[in-house]
């Protein structure tokens, strides 16, 4: 604490977590080893640029060949004295590194998507497919009205109505239908990063070696169930010195427009990467689960049946969050170093929490309905009709959701036969009151909080908590290296403005026309940014050998109650069945969003996994 300013605070040392939240010896040893190996990987730019200083921290990759070399030939690691840039990120591990051999040949493992198709990142079809079967399947939404309009103040940010016109979309749809018809048939979808990012554009642009736009990306649902990428709109809001600038980019056979299209896609991918890491991943899983853990430990006895149900889903979360706060999301940490919002990352995440987070929308069915990706239909499987039938995350996720719900309902029914038994459980009610009033104090009076006043409301609330801690986190975490390890597919940051942004920089435009390949690489993350992110994604995508999976034997309920044991056995059996269903879907060539030449099968909702980077497996908890 700075006593001269009582409102300021300086954190020193590691973030404290209670002793019973610490990693096991096995987990801790593996985490340190994996992180140390990844620190070595992150040192790759030092081997290429000889000296790390402020200049080389921002060097782009000199060619795509050098990017490929990270996976194909390896590079020689220099002596530890050249790794000083890592000291602010991982000082303790750097000390460990000093005791290891000085020079090594290092290789990044080839990400799974590159193994399948090295050039998939260039294809519009893969860009669109990953919105349904990638690591951020929570961003895509249905277009429900047209023209598209911002909710931001036009006096501050410029015209509310999008520059994407009906005629432009109809031309890209090859005049098969009008925009009005496409909306009525639920054929138009979008990634909308416009209102979220636009207020931060000028703040972020004031930083060195980065840029930002608000963006909208539009897709058309084709007759074969895949999405076609139609248009990208990039917007820079007005400022005291410049008017608003925006432009719509579309696929083209014209070479200049084609390269501009690739650059526009790189910007949207960077927006998606920031949205994924800061909101879908950090905010909605790691951050949101912590109040449940604290309230449960404070208000429920260890013998309480609901504590016993929830406890496996809290394993290691506070420890991994403490590590994240120390090095990942901290000021000048890896996120601020390498992702688009940079120093505004946590502020943006907080704004998203204020505007977007609602407990009742965290249940998978409610989330799908909110985004227009499904509508309630009692006659349909899972009670939902999907807007896109081949939506791998939703299709597989709903299997997991229903399995969790069935197990939790059976468990709740065993201990809470009626509404009075729920309402009269003082520990349970104190737990839920603390979650609402302490864990989410600024939202405590919101009308959407469920009331724990019946077995049904209790079961739904607990199902949502388990879903978020286990399956939601697995869906957005364990594919990170598979999809982001080859960073041109998911650049974490876009560093240069579009060459056509007004006022046009004539020299930059000439360089773009002369060497568009280089212009794209300069837009991508620098060598240091890219390899640090690759290293972190490698760690985050790794299952420990002591991992405990959803429905696994390690977390079979402790009590010998026959009804509880039978329900859990049924839960485990159902999850094993689901693995077979998912395997079958991944071999069904009619499902083009998960099966086809060079397509990475969707396995993130497969419940069980071996240790390592496998791209599958649902741990009980947010444990990495």
XYZ file of C-alpha atoms in Angstrom:
624
model
C 0.000 0.000 0.000
C 1.246 3.463 -0.902
C 0.453 5.386 2.293
C 0.618 8.675 0.406
C -2.359 7.495 -1.622
C -4.666 5.194 0.375
C -6.577 4.279 -2.798
C -3.492 2.740 -4.397
C -2.228 -0.769 -3.842
C 0.889 -2.617 -4.888
C 0.880 -6.397 -4.884
C 4.083 -8.043 -3.763
C 4.999 -11.703 -4.146
C 2.655 -14.475 -5.159
C -1.127 -14.264 -4.909
C -2.231 -16.086 -1.757
C -4.515 -19.105 -1.979
C -5.592 -21.334 0.913
C -3.400 -24.379 1.473
C -6.100 -26.844 0.435
C -6.394 -25.112 -2.954
C -2.747 -25.732 -3.864
C -1.616 -28.041 -6.683
C -0.701 -31.601 -5.753
C 2.988 -32.479 -5.901
C 2.408 -34.305 -9.198
C 0.497 -31.400 -10.736
C 3.008 -28.837 -9.490
C 6.013 -30.766 -10.830
C 4.406 -31.280 -14.228
C 3.235 -27.676 -14.417
C 6.715 -26.354 -13.677
C 8.311 -28.742 -16.170
C 5.831 -27.912 -18.910
C 6.149 -24.192 -18.233
C 9.950 -24.396 -18.252
C 9.878 -26.190 -21.608
C 7.573 -23.508 -22.955
C 9.830 -20.749 -21.668
C 12.564 -22.364 -23.723
C 10.239 -22.338 -26.718
C 9.473 -18.689 -26.138
C 13.195 -18.005 -26.373
C 13.196 -18.967 -30.065
C 13.245 -15.344 -31.314
C 16.428 -14.803 -29.316
C 18.067 -17.510 -31.386
C 16.968 -15.830 -34.581
C 17.678 -12.202 -33.793
C 20.788 -12.738 -31.634
C 20.021 -9.930 -29.170
C 16.757 -9.092 -27.465
C 16.220 -5.373 -27.073
C 13.343 -2.947 -27.547
C 13.780 -3.052 -31.314
C 13.856 -6.812 -31.774
C 10.906 -7.280 -29.411
C 8.818 -5.888 -32.274
C 10.469 -7.636 -35.222
C 8.055 -9.450 -37.531
C 8.920 -12.852 -38.906
C 11.132 -12.328 -41.975
C 9.224 -14.957 -43.996
C 6.626 -17.691 -43.732
C 9.520 -20.095 -44.169
C 10.905 -18.978 -40.792
C 7.469 -19.518 -39.217
C 7.393 -23.045 -40.631
C 10.912 -23.606 -39.291
C 9.525 -23.372 -35.743
C 7.835 -26.726 -36.362
C 9.937 -28.422 -39.026
C 13.671 -28.005 -38.325
C 13.956 -26.475 -34.901
C 16.272 -23.667 -33.923
C 19.301 -23.445 -31.699
C 18.666 -21.967 -28.285
C 21.227 -19.349 -27.241
C 22.797 -19.039 -23.819
C 20.563 -17.880 -21.011
C 22.196 -14.464 -20.870
C 20.277 -13.531 -24.031
C 16.881 -14.298 -22.499
C 16.603 -11.216 -20.355
C 13.291 -10.190 -21.908
C 11.675 -13.172 -20.186
C 12.689 -12.031 -16.730
C 9.620 -9.874 -16.151
C 7.344 -12.733 -17.196
C 8.813 -15.838 -15.558
C 11.656 -14.853 -13.230
C 11.548 -18.000 -11.091
C 11.633 -20.264 -14.125
C 14.459 -18.271 -15.630
C 16.511 -19.162 -12.569
C 15.736 -22.837 -13.207
C 16.821 -22.361 -16.794
C 20.244 -21.158 -15.650
C 20.953 -24.633 -14.315
C 20.094 -26.335 -17.601
C 22.348 -26.867 -20.643
C 23.190 -23.690 -22.481
C 22.410 -24.559 -26.085
C 19.673 -26.832 -27.377
C 17.782 -27.503 -30.569
C 14.157 -26.640 -29.905
C 11.011 -27.592 -31.786
C 7.433 -26.560 -31.297
C 5.082 -29.495 -31.761
C 3.161 -29.104 -35.007
C -0.403 -28.019 -34.136
C -3.112 -30.502 -35.072
C -4.778 -28.232 -37.632
C -1.480 -27.722 -39.475
C -0.876 -31.461 -39.491
C -4.240 -31.824 -41.216
C -3.917 -28.939 -43.682
C -0.961 -26.561 -43.657
C -2.812 -23.966 -45.743
C -6.236 -24.169 -44.084
C -5.680 -20.777 -42.453
C -5.846 -19.124 -45.882
C -9.288 -20.497 -46.726
C -12.476 -18.558 -46.032
C -14.241 -21.872 -45.448
C -11.968 -22.700 -42.502
C -12.346 -19.205 -41.061
C -16.134 -19.731 -41.096
C -15.994 -23.343 -39.862
C -13.997 -22.417 -36.779
C -16.798 -20.126 -35.586
C -18.805 -23.354 -35.095
C -16.077 -25.899 -34.310
C -13.097 -23.885 -33.094
C -12.111 -22.572 -29.677
C -14.512 -19.613 -29.549
C -17.867 -21.097 -30.572
C -19.591 -18.651 -28.188
C -19.195 -15.577 -30.417
C -21.285 -16.293 -33.513
C -24.874 -15.077 -33.485
C -27.908 -14.911 -35.745
C -28.603 -11.710 -37.681
C -32.142 -10.871 -36.579
C -32.603 -7.414 -38.073
C -31.231 -5.354 -40.942
C -29.675 -2.911 -41.486
C -27.195 -3.609 -38.688
C -27.115 -0.827 -36.109
C -24.775 0.096 -33.272
C -26.147 0.870 -29.811
C -23.327 3.343 -29.161
C -23.908 7.108 -29.144
C -23.626 8.300 -32.794
C -22.624 11.761 -31.590
C -19.452 10.228 -30.177
C -18.739 7.232 -32.403
C -20.327 8.135 -35.726
C -23.343 6.845 -37.661
C -25.063 3.906 -35.949
C -26.063 2.183 -39.170
C -23.530 -0.229 -40.662
C -21.944 0.401 -44.066
C -22.815 -3.191 -45.022
C -25.671 -2.770 -47.481
C -28.303 -5.218 -48.657
C -27.064 -4.913 -52.245
C -23.504 -5.792 -51.237
C -24.633 -8.891 -49.320
C -26.970 -9.982 -52.100
C -24.127 -9.696 -54.595
C -21.952 -11.886 -52.337
C -24.872 -14.343 -51.976
C -24.877 -14.536 -55.784
C -28.425 -13.174 -55.875
C -29.909 -16.488 -54.704
C -32.180 -14.530 -52.343
C -32.691 -11.102 -50.834
C -31.332 -10.100 -47.447
C -34.907 -9.937 -46.181
C -35.490 -13.526 -47.299
C -32.170 -14.667 -45.813
C -33.075 -13.172 -42.440
C -36.563 -14.690 -42.448
C -35.034 -18.092 -43.278
C -32.334 -17.660 -40.606
C -29.493 -17.823 -43.109
C -27.404 -14.798 -42.020
C -24.995 -14.916 -39.066
C -22.302 -12.609 -37.729
C -19.351 -12.022 -35.456
C -20.122 -8.657 -33.908
C -17.069 -7.068 -32.297
C -18.230 -3.558 -33.143
C -19.732 -2.084 -29.981
C -17.398 -3.975 -27.641
C -14.144 -2.725 -29.173
C -15.069 0.602 -30.763
C -14.832 2.643 -27.510
C -11.270 1.342 -27.095
C -9.984 2.008 -30.603
C -8.291 5.350 -29.926
C -7.015 4.277 -26.490
C -5.371 1.195 -27.972
C -4.046 3.112 -30.964
C -2.216 5.457 -28.613
C 0.020 2.486 -27.709
C 3.059 1.544 -29.773
C 3.093 -1.256 -32.351
C -0.607 -2.065 -32.298
C -3.943 -0.927 -33.660
C -7.659 -1.657 -33.291
C -10.990 -1.409 -35.124
C -14.561 -2.203 -34.350
C -15.619 -5.031 -36.663
C -18.610 -6.877 -38.033
C -18.271 -10.107 -40.030
C -21.203 -11.581 -41.947
C -21.785 -15.220 -42.987
C -24.412 -16.961 -45.130
C -25.697 -20.447 -44.305
C -25.480 -22.478 -47.521
C -27.664 -25.404 -48.520
C -24.962 -27.903 -47.508
C -24.968 -26.628 -43.909
C -21.665 -24.734 -44.061
C -21.128 -21.005 -43.658
C -19.896 -18.776 -46.476
C -17.939 -15.676 -45.473
C -19.557 -12.659 -47.147
C -18.159 -9.399 -45.794
C -16.053 -7.732 -43.097
C -16.621 -4.167 -41.934
C -13.797 -2.377 -40.093
C -14.520 0.915 -38.325
C -12.365 3.620 -36.767
C -14.518 6.074 -34.792
C -14.264 9.822 -35.147
C -11.686 11.702 -33.115
C -11.017 15.416 -32.553
C -8.535 15.357 -35.433
C -10.140 12.878 -37.860
C -13.604 11.895 -39.062
C -14.940 8.378 -38.733
C -13.467 5.882 -41.205
C -15.005 2.567 -42.142
C -14.843 0.225 -45.067
C -16.418 -3.063 -46.075
C -14.117 -5.755 -47.467
C -15.241 -8.771 -49.478
C -13.632 -11.783 -51.154
C -12.295 -10.926 -54.586
C -10.357 -12.301 -57.547
C -8.642 -8.915 -57.887
C -5.166 -9.360 -56.400
C -5.100 -6.079 -54.458
C -8.582 -6.609 -53.018
C -7.698 -10.228 -52.261
C -4.697 -9.183 -50.129
C -6.775 -6.505 -48.399
C -9.315 -9.247 -47.656
C -6.609 -11.384 -46.055
C -5.522 -8.463 -43.898
C -9.117 -7.727 -42.879
C -9.489 -11.380 -41.840
C -6.313 -11.077 -39.752
C -7.845 -8.133 -37.884
C -11.074 -10.030 -37.189
C -9.136 -13.070 -36.032
C -7.215 -10.869 -33.607
C -10.523 -9.452 -32.351
C -11.852 -12.981 -31.916
C -8.670 -14.028 -30.099
C -9.058 -11.145 -27.651
C -12.767 -11.815 -27.147
C -12.037 -15.502 -26.593
C -9.193 -15.100 -24.105
C -10.613 -12.188 -22.114
C -14.343 -12.954 -22.106
C -15.280 -16.454 -23.225
C -12.324 -18.005 -21.385
C -11.048 -15.853 -18.501
C -14.245 -14.002 -17.525
C -16.903 -16.656 -18.066
C -14.995 -19.630 -16.616
C -11.962 -18.831 -14.429
C -13.359 -15.590 -13.026
C -17.025 -16.555 -12.679
C -16.327 -19.869 -10.935
C -14.288 -18.329 -8.124
C -17.257 -16.860 -6.179
C -18.889 -20.307 -6.099
C -15.715 -21.785 -4.597
C -15.317 -19.118 -1.918
C -19.006 -19.085 -0.959
C -19.195 -22.899 -0.811
C -16.176 -23.112 1.486
C -17.484 -20.352 3.723
C -21.137 -21.411 3.950
C -21.380 -25.173 3.361
C -19.965 -27.775 5.719
C -17.757 -30.418 4.115
C -20.426 -33.034 4.851
C -23.181 -31.021 3.164
C -24.517 -32.933 0.137
C -24.233 -29.924 -2.183
C -20.663 -29.272 -1.059
C -19.885 -32.897 -1.827
C -21.450 -32.542 -5.279
C -19.632 -29.322 -6.165
C -16.240 -29.852 -4.543
C -14.685 -31.881 -7.445
C -15.594 -29.019 -9.787
C -13.504 -26.517 -7.800
C -10.192 -28.424 -7.888
C -7.124 -26.236 -8.586
C -9.169 -23.263 -9.854
C -8.030 -20.775 -7.215
C -4.390 -21.800 -7.684
C -4.461 -21.483 -11.478
C -6.266 -18.139 -11.132
C -3.582 -16.934 -8.736
C -0.893 -17.914 -11.247
C -2.829 -16.123 -13.993
C -3.057 -12.965 -11.889
C 0.676 -13.108 -11.228
C 1.924 -13.558 -14.793
C -0.816 -13.874 -17.408
C -3.398 -11.136 -16.858
C -1.205 -8.946 -14.677
C -0.023 -5.475 -15.644
C 2.712 -5.896 -18.263
C 1.977 -9.644 -18.262
C 1.650 -11.957 -21.223
C -1.890 -10.889 -22.201
C -0.977 -7.194 -22.152
C 2.216 -7.940 -24.066
C 0.688 -10.049 -26.797
C -3.086 -9.556 -27.249
C -4.864 -6.755 -29.098
C -6.332 -4.777 -26.161
C -2.889 -4.779 -24.477
C -2.944 -2.600 -21.312
C -6.735 -2.278 -21.560
C -7.326 -6.035 -21.482
C -8.655 -6.332 -17.936
C -10.623 -3.097 -18.229
C -12.298 -4.445 -21.344
C -13.029 -7.747 -19.605
C -14.617 -5.832 -16.725
C -16.771 -3.814 -19.115
C -17.896 -7.049 -20.768
C -18.814 -8.455 -17.351
C -20.902 -5.384 -16.603
C -22.692 -5.381 -19.952
C -22.918 -9.063 -20.852
C -22.565 -11.461 -17.914
C -25.760 -12.977 -16.493
C -25.899 -16.205 -14.503
C -29.119 -17.311 -16.194
C -27.437 -17.000 -19.611
C -24.477 -19.220 -18.667
C -26.481 -22.424 -19.102
C -25.749 -23.805 -22.573
C -29.375 -23.888 -23.812
C -29.975 -20.312 -22.636
C -26.747 -19.118 -24.249
C -27.688 -20.671 -27.590
C -31.166 -19.112 -27.471
C -29.731 -15.706 -26.493
C -27.466 -15.672 -29.547
C -30.275 -16.825 -31.834
C -28.380 -20.064 -32.497
C -31.333 -22.118 -31.224
C -34.969 -21.743 -30.318
C -36.950 -23.666 -27.753
C -38.858 -26.601 -29.259
C -40.339 -29.245 -26.925
C -40.532 -31.728 -29.819
C -36.809 -31.465 -30.675
C -33.921 -33.373 -29.120
C -32.707 -31.519 -26.007
C -35.789 -29.275 -26.328
C -33.970 -27.035 -28.802
C -34.004 -26.572 -32.553
C -30.604 -25.354 -33.750
C -30.423 -22.583 -36.341
C -27.438 -24.419 -37.886
C -28.003 -28.164 -37.729
C -24.304 -28.995 -38.072
C -22.986 -26.886 -35.177
C -20.408 -29.238 -33.627
C -19.965 -27.400 -30.336
C -23.707 -27.131 -29.759
C -24.495 -30.662 -30.916
C -21.883 -32.291 -28.704
C -22.231 -29.784 -25.883
C -25.951 -30.463 -25.524
C -25.175 -34.169 -25.062
C -22.851 -33.249 -22.190
C -25.309 -30.697 -20.775
C -28.109 -33.262 -20.666
C -25.830 -35.885 -19.081
C -24.813 -33.429 -16.329
C -28.436 -32.370 -15.838
C -29.660 -35.951 -15.503
C -26.983 -36.752 -12.909
C -27.541 -33.555 -10.913
C -31.334 -33.937 -10.950
C -31.034 -37.474 -9.600
C -28.607 -36.329 -6.892
C -30.794 -33.398 -5.849
C -33.901 -35.603 -5.789
C -32.205 -37.938 -3.329
C -31.584 -35.173 -0.759
C -34.325 -32.635 -1.531
C -37.741 -34.266 -2.012
C -39.764 -31.030 -2.103
C -39.607 -27.231 -2.222
C -39.632 -26.848 1.570
C -36.490 -28.964 1.935
C -34.652 -26.602 -0.448
C -35.982 -23.327 0.960
C -35.415 -24.520 4.524
C -31.738 -25.500 4.083
C -30.020 -22.619 5.845
C -26.493 -23.522 4.672
C -27.627 -23.827 1.067
C -29.485 -20.519 1.140
C -26.520 -18.796 2.799
C -24.251 -20.154 0.043
C -26.470 -18.789 -2.722
C -26.969 -15.468 -0.958
C -23.203 -15.003 -0.693
C -22.690 -15.882 -4.372
C -25.173 -13.167 -5.346
C -24.510 -10.451 -2.779
C -20.752 -10.821 -2.246
C -19.438 -12.637 -5.312
C -21.518 -10.460 -7.645
C -22.366 -7.527 -5.400
C -22.866 -5.086 -8.266
C -25.479 -7.407 -9.789
C -27.069 -8.631 -6.554
C -30.460 -7.028 -7.242
C -30.769 -8.187 -10.855
C -34.116 -9.914 -11.494
C -32.589 -12.786 -13.465
C -30.935 -14.574 -10.537
C -32.634 -17.950 -9.977
C -34.241 -18.443 -6.577
C -33.371 -21.694 -4.851
C -36.969 -22.472 -3.939
C -37.530 -25.910 -5.487
C -35.625 -29.068 -6.388
C -35.966 -28.030 -10.034
C -34.417 -24.567 -9.585
C -31.651 -26.016 -7.417
C -30.816 -28.705 -9.982
C -30.736 -26.188 -12.846
C -28.487 -23.823 -10.882
C -26.060 -26.602 -9.968
C -26.074 -27.960 -13.527
C -25.085 -24.500 -14.775
C -22.199 -24.267 -12.281
C -20.896 -27.726 -13.220
C -21.281 -26.990 -16.951
C -19.281 -23.750 -16.728
C -16.501 -25.173 -14.541
C -16.105 -28.347 -16.597
C -17.504 -28.396 -20.130
C -17.606 -24.693 -21.016
C -13.991 -24.346 -19.912
C -12.893 -27.482 -21.770
C -14.578 -26.291 -24.978
C -12.632 -23.018 -25.006
C -9.350 -24.153 -23.468
C -7.968 -27.492 -24.620
C -8.009 -26.709 -28.353
C -5.980 -23.531 -27.958
C -2.699 -24.964 -29.211
C -4.394 -26.988 -31.954
C -5.999 -23.860 -33.432
C -3.711 -21.053 -32.208
C -0.295 -22.739 -32.130
C 0.135 -21.812 -35.798
C -0.457 -18.130 -35.169
C -1.385 -17.006 -38.732
C -4.590 -18.971 -38.121
C -5.360 -17.013 -34.925
C -3.046 -14.005 -34.513
C -3.387 -12.675 -30.980
C -2.806 -9.111 -32.130
C -2.995 -7.022 -35.299
C -0.261 -4.393 -35.287
C -0.758 -2.283 -38.422
C -3.700 -0.424 -39.912
C -5.278 -1.353 -43.215
C -3.252 0.249 -46.054
C -6.419 1.879 -47.429
C -7.391 3.561 -44.155
C -7.807 7.311 -44.704
C -5.830 9.457 -44.718
C -3.867 6.934 -46.759
C -0.158 6.724 -45.977
C 1.256 6.795 -49.493
C 4.550 5.155 -48.589
C 2.830 2.359 -46.622
C 0.435 1.799 -49.521
C 3.364 1.517 -51.936
C 5.077 -1.018 -49.666
C 1.850 -3.009 -49.475
C 1.456 -3.044 -53.259
C 5.096 -3.993 -53.719
C 5.159 -6.783 -51.105
C 1.741 -7.678 -49.629
C 3.188 -10.835 -48.075
C 5.503 -8.705 -45.935
C 2.675 -6.291 -45.071
C 0.614 -9.189 -43.721
C 3.520 -10.510 -41.637
C 4.074 -7.026 -40.211
C 0.402 -6.982 -39.197
C 0.793 -10.333 -37.421
C 2.322 -10.599 -33.921
C 6.055 -10.005 -33.645
C 8.445 -12.934 -33.263
C 8.528 -12.508 -29.494
C 4.773 -11.998 -29.135
C 3.950 -14.988 -31.317
C 6.322 -17.441 -29.661
C 5.401 -16.373 -26.126
C 1.710 -16.887 -26.951
C 2.459 -20.231 -28.617
C 4.319 -21.323 -25.494
C 1.476 -20.271 -23.197
C -1.172 -21.961 -25.352
C 0.922 -25.119 -25.217
C 0.865 -25.049 -21.402
C -2.840 -24.216 -21.179
C -3.791 -26.997 -23.606
C -1.975 -29.693 -21.605
C -3.710 -32.256 -19.381
C -1.819 -33.264 -16.243
C -1.309 -36.967 -15.492
C -3.318 -36.495 -12.269
C -6.285 -34.884 -14.041
C -9.756 -35.874 -12.834
C -12.331 -36.028 -15.618
C -16.078 -35.526 -15.647
C -17.760 -38.753 -14.536
C -14.426 -40.380 -13.716
C -13.764 -42.971 -11.053
C -11.570 -40.635 -8.980
C -14.586 -38.492 -8.068
C -17.195 -41.172 -7.491
C -19.376 -39.899 -4.589
C -17.943 -40.789 -1.189
C -21.215 -41.946 0.371
C -22.562 -45.456 -0.063
C -26.143 -44.407 -0.781
C -27.461 -46.814 -3.402
C -29.481 -44.217 -5.311
C -26.529 -41.823 -5.531
C -24.123 -44.563 -6.604
C -26.525 -45.824 -9.261
C -27.056 -42.311 -10.630
C -23.310 -41.686 -10.850
C -22.724 -45.033 -12.547
C -25.373 -44.053 -15.087
C -23.643 -40.681 -15.576
C -20.294 -42.361 -16.252
C -21.855 -44.869 -18.652
C -23.651 -42.084 -20.532
C -20.425 -40.099 -20.940
C -18.702 -43.152 -22.393
C -21.620 -43.550 -24.809
C -21.267 -39.902 -25.802
C -17.627 -40.486 -26.736
C -18.819 -43.088 -29.232
C -21.496 -40.744 -30.579
C -18.895 -38.005 -31.123
C -16.529 -40.424 -32.864
C -19.370 -41.420 -35.163
C -20.232 -37.823 -35.976
C -16.616 -37.070 -36.823
C -16.720 -39.791 -39.498
C -20.042 -38.703 -41.004
C -19.224 -36.972 -44.290
C -22.639 -35.342 -44.361
C -21.443 -33.229 -41.419
C -19.123 -30.957 -43.370
C -18.230 -28.753 -40.400
C -16.436 -31.638 -38.702
C -15.585 -34.182 -41.380
C -13.772 -33.800 -44.693
C -10.372 -33.574 -46.322
C -7.943 -31.754 -44.036
C -10.619 -30.906 -41.454
C -9.744 -31.301 -37.791
C -12.455 -33.473 -36.181
C -14.344 -31.826 -33.328
C -13.305 -33.620 -30.134
C -13.351 -30.916 -27.468
C -16.514 -32.354 -25.889
C -15.120 -35.896 -25.634
C -15.146 -36.421 -21.845
C -11.961 -38.426 -21.311
C -8.339 -37.961 -22.377
C -4.781 -39.099 -21.887
C -2.224 -36.667 -20.468
C -0.684 -34.047 -22.749
C -2.011 -31.872 -25.575
C -4.814 -34.021 -26.986
C -7.547 -31.602 -28.052
C -10.129 -33.531 -26.033
C -11.118 -34.309 -22.451
C -13.414 -32.531 -19.967
C -11.791 -32.169 -16.542
C -14.193 -31.779 -13.637
C -12.846 -28.324 -12.934
C -11.179 -25.252 -14.393
C -7.800 -26.680 -13.464
C -5.389 -25.116 -15.991
